[in-house]
Coordinates of C-alpha atoms and ligand atoms in Angstrom, one line a residue:
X1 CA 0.0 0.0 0.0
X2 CA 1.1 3.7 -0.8
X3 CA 2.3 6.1 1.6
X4 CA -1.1 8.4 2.0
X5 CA -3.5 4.9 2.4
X6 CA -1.9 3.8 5.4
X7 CA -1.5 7.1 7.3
X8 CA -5.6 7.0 6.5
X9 CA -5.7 3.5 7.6
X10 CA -3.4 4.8 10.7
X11 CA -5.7 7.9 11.4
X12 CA -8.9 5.0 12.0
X13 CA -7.1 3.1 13.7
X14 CA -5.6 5.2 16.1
X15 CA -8.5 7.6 17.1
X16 CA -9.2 8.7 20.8
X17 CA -12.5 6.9 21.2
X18 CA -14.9 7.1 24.1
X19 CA -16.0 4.1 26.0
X20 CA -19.4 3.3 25.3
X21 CA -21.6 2.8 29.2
X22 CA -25.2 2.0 28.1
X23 CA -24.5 -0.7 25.0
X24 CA -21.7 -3.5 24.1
X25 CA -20.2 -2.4 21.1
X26 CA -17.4 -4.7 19.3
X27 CA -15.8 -3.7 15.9
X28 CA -15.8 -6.5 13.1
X29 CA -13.0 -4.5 12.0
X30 CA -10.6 -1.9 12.6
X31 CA -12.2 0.0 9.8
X32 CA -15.9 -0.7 9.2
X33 CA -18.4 -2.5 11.3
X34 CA -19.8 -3.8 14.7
X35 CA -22.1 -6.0 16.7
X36 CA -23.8 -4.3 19.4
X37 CA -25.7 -5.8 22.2
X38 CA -27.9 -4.7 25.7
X39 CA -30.3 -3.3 23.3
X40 CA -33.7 -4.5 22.6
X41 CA -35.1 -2.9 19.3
X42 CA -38.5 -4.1 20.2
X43 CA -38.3 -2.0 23.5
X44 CA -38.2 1.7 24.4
X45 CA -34.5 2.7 24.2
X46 CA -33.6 5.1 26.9
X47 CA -32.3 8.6 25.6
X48 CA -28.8 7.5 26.4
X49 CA -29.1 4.1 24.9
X50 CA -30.2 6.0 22.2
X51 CA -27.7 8.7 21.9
X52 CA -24.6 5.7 22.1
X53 CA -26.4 3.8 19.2
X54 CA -25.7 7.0 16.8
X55 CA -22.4 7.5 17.9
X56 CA -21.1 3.9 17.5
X57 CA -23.1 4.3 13.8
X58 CA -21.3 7.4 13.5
X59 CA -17.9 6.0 14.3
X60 CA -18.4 2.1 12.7
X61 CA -21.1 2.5 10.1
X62 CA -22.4 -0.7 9.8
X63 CA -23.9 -1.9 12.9
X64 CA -25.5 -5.6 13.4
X65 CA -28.2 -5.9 16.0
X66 CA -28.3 -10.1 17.0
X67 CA -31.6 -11.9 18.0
X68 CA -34.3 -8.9 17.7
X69 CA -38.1 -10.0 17.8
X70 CA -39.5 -7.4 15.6
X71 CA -43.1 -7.0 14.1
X72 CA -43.4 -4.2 11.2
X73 CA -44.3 -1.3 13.5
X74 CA -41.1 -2.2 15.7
X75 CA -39.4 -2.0 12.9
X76 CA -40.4 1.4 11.5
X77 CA -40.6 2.7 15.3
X78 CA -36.6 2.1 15.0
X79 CA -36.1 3.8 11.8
X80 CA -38.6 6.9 12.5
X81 CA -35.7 7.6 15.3
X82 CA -33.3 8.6 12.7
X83 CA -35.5 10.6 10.5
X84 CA -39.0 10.1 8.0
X85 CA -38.8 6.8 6.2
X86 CA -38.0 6.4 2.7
X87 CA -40.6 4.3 -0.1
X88 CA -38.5 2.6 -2.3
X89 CA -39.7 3.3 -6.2
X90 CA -40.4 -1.1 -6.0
X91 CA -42.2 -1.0 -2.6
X92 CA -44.1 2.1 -4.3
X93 CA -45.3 -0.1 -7.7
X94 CA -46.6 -3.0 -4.6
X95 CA -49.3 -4.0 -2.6
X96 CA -49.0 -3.2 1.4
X97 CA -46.7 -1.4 3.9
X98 CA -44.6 1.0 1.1
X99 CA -42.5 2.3 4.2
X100 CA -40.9 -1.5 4.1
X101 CA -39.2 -3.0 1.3
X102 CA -39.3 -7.0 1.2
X103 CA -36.1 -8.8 0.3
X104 CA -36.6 -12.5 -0.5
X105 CA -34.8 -15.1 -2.4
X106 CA -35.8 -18.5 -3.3
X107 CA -35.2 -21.0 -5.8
X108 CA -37.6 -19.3 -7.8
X109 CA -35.4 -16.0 -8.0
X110 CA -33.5 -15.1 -11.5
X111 CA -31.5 -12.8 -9.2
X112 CA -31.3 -11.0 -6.0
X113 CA -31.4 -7.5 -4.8
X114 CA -28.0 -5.7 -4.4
X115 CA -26.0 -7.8 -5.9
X116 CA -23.7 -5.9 -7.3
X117 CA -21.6 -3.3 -5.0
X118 CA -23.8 -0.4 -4.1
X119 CA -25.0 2.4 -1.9
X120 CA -29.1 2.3 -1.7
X121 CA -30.9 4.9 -4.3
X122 CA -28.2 7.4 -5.0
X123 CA -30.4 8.4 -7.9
X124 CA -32.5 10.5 -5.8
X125 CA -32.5 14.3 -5.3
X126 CA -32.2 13.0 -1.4
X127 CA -31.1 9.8 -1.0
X128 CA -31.2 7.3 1.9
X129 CA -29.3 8.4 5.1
X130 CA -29.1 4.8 6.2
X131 CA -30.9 1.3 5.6
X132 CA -32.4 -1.2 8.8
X133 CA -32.8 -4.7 7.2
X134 CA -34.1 -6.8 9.3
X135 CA -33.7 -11.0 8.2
X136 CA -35.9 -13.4 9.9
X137 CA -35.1 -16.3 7.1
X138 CA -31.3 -17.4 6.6
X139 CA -30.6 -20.0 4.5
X140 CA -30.9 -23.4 6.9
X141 CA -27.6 -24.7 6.4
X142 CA -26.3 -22.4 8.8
X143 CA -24.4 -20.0 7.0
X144 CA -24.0 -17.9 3.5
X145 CA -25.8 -14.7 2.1
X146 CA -23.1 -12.5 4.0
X147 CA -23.1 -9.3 2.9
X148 CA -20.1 -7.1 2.5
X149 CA -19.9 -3.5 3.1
X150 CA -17.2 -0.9 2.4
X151 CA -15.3 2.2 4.2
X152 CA -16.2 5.1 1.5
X153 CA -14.2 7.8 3.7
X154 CA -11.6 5.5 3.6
X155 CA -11.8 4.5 0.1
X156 CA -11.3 7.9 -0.6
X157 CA -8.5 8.7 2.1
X158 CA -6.7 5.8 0.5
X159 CA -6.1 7.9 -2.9
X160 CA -3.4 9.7 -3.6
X161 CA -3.3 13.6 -3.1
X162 CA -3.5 14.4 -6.8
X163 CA -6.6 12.2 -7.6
X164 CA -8.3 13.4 -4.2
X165 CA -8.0 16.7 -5.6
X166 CA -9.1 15.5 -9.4
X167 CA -12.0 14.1 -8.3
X168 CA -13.1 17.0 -6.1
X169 CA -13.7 19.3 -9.0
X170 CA -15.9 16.3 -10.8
X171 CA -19.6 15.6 -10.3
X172 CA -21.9 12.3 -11.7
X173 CA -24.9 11.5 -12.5
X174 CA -26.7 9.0 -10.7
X175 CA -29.7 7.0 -13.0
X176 CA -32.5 5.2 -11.4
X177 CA -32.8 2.9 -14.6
X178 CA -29.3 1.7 -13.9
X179 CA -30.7 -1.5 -11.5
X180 CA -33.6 -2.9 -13.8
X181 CA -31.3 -2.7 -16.4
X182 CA -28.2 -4.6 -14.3
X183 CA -31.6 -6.8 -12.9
X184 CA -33.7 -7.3 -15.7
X185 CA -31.6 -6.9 -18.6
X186 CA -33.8 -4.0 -20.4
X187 CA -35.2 -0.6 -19.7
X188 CA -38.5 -0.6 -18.5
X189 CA -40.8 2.1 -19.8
X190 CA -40.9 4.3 -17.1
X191 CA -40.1 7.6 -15.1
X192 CA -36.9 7.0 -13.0
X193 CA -35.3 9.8 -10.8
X194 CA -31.7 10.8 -12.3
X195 CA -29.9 13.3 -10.1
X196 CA -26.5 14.9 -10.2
X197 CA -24.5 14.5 -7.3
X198 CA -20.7 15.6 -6.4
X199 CA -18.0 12.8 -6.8
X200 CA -16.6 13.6 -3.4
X201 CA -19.3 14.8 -0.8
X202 CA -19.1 15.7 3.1
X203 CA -20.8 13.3 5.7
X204 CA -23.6 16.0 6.9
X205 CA -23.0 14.8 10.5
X206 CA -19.6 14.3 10.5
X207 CA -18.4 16.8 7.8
X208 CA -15.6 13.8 6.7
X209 CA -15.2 13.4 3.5
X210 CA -16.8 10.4 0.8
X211 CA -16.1 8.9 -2.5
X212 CA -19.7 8.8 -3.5
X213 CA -20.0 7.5 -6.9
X214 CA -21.3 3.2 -6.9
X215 CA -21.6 0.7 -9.8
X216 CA -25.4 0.3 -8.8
X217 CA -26.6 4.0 -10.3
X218 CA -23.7 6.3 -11.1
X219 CA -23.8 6.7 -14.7
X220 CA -21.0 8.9 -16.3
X221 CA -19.1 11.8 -15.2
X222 CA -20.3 15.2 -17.2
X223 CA -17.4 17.1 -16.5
X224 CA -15.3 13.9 -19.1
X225 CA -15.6 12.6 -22.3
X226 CA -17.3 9.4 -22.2
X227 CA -14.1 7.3 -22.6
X228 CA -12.6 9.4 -19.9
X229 CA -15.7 9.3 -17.2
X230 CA -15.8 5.1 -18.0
X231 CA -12.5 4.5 -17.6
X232 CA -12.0 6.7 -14.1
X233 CA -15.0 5.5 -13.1
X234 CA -14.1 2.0 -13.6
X235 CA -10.5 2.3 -11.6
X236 CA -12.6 3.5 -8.8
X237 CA -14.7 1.0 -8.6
X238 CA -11.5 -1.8 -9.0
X239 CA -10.5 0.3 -6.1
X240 CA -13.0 -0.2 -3.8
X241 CA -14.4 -3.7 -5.1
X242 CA -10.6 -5.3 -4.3
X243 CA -9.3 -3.3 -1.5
X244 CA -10.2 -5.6 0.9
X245 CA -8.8 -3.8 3.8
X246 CA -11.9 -1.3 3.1
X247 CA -14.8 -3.9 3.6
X248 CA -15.9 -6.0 6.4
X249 CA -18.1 -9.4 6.2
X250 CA -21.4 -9.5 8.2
X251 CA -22.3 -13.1 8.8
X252 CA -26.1 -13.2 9.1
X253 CA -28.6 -15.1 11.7
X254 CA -32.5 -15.0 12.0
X255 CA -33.6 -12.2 13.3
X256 CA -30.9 -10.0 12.9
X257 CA -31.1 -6.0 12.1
X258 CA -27.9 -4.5 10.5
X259 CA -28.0 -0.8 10.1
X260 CA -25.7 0.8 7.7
X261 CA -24.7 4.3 7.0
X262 CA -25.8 4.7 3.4
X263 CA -24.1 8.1 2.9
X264 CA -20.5 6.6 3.3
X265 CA -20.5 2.7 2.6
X266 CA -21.7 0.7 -0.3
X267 CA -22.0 -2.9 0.0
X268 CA -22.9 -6.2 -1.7
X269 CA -25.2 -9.1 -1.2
X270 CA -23.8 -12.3 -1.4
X271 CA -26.2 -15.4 -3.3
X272 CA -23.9 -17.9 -2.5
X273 CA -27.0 -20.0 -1.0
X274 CA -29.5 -21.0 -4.1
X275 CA -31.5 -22.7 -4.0
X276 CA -32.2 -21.8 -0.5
X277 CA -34.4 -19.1 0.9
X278 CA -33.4 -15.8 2.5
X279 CA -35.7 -13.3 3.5
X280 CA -36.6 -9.9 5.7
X281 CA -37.8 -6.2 4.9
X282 CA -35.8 -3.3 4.3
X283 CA -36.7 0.0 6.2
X284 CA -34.5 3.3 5.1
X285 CA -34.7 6.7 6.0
X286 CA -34.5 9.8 3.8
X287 CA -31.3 12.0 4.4
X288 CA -30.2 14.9 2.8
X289 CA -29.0 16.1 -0.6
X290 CA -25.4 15.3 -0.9
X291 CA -23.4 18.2 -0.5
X292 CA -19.5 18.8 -1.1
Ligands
LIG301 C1 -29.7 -4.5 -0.2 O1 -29.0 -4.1 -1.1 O2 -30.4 -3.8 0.5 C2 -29.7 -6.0 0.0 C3 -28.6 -6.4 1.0 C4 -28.7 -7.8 1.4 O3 -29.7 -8.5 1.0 O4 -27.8 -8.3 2.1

């Protein structure tokens, strides 16, 4: 690794953190990602249960929440804390609750959501500030349909100087089309929401900064010729999809809730598990318009 990725490697790692006093919080990595337990999702969290659940998603990202009982309202209670919930343009086209967004594999599936590396929805005008999916099914041999998610501070913090600076001046579009076509293999006939957003954004809460363009709906790069926004975009992605030291694995169990910060990871479903079912809802809240 160059010079400037570990000194942002170093800069995680060696951060002044407070000890947590209400919840158990234990990284899956020094990087990304923890499991936190003495919290009951189903339950009233106390204010400062409350307040030490946003700071450890603040400081890890991705947070798993192990052997939660939750009904749909519990679920939504949860994600109402952090903001007004998002309906997912699928959800929206359904039957039922729009404010929760099934996930489900089976043998019957020709693929499954987010299979390729993403963040969720970056097409709109306001995307997701974070995603709650809650699995009650795993596949019942005991294991696969991980998902893997990935450091985007640190993905960018890993760059070198010159291309940090490159990509600051740069924007992209983000198209909502981009995942039926990946999906389905064609372009429905319909609306989708296509935004502009800037390559490198600020985290609103933490002000750090994000490589925020994803496989999953960024487009192309206005600012470039075509050959010129394909081709950047493309390293970064290689970047991020094989820097291993970025991403963390979360191993999933029934009834487990992992929250992720949507505004500085992506990730990647795993469908290493066919034919064999996996299944849960996804609840997301709206955030704000990304800003540099
Ligand atoms: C998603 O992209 O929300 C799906 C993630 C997963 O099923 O692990």
């Amino acid at each position: 690794m160059h010079r400037e990725a570990l000194q942002a490697i170093e800069a995680i790692v060696t951060a002044d953190r407070e000890p947590y006093e209400t919840i158990q919080v234990r990284p899956l990595t020094p990087v990304i990602g923890a499991e936190v337990e003495g919290v009951d999702l189903a339950g009233d969290l106390s204010n400062r249960q409350f307040a030490e659940v946003r700071r450890a998603f603040l400081e890890h990202h991705v947070l798993v929440f192990r052997d939660q009982r939750l009904g749909a309202e519990d679920h939504k209670r949860f994600g109402r804390r952090f903001g007004r919930l998002h309906v997912h343009p699928l959800q929206a086209m359904r039957e039922g609750d729009k404010e929760r967004l099934e996930i489900k594999a089976s043998k019957d599936s020709k693929f499954v959501a987010g299979e390729g590396w993403h963040s969720d929805v970056t097409c709109d005008a306001e995307p997701p500030m974070g995603s709650m999916l809650y699995l009650e099914t795993t596949p019942n041999i005991g294991f696969g349909g991980d998902t893997l998610f990935a450091n985007m501070h640190l993905a960018y913090e890993m760059l070198s100087a010159p291309m940090r600076a490159f990509l600051e001046t740069l924007s992209a579009v983000h198209d909502g089309a981009i995942p039926w076509v990946q999906g389905y293999g064609y372009r429905p006939n319909q609306e989708f929401q296509v935004n502009e957003h800037p390559v490198v954004v600020r985290h609103p809460e933490t002000g750090r900064k994000v490589l925020y363009v994803n496989r999953g709906f960024t487009s192309h790069i206005p600012q470039l010729a075509r050959f010129e926004s394909a081709a950047l975009l493309e390293m970064l992605y290689r970047h991020i999809e094989t820097q291993p030291a970025l991403a963390c694995r979360v191993r999933w169990t029934p009834n487990t809730l992992v929250f992720w910060d949507n505004r500085c990871t992506q990730h990647q479903a795993i469908w290493d598990y066919y034919p064999l079912d996996r299944a849960g809802h996804r609840v997301s809240i709206v955030g704000e318009r990304p800003a540099a």
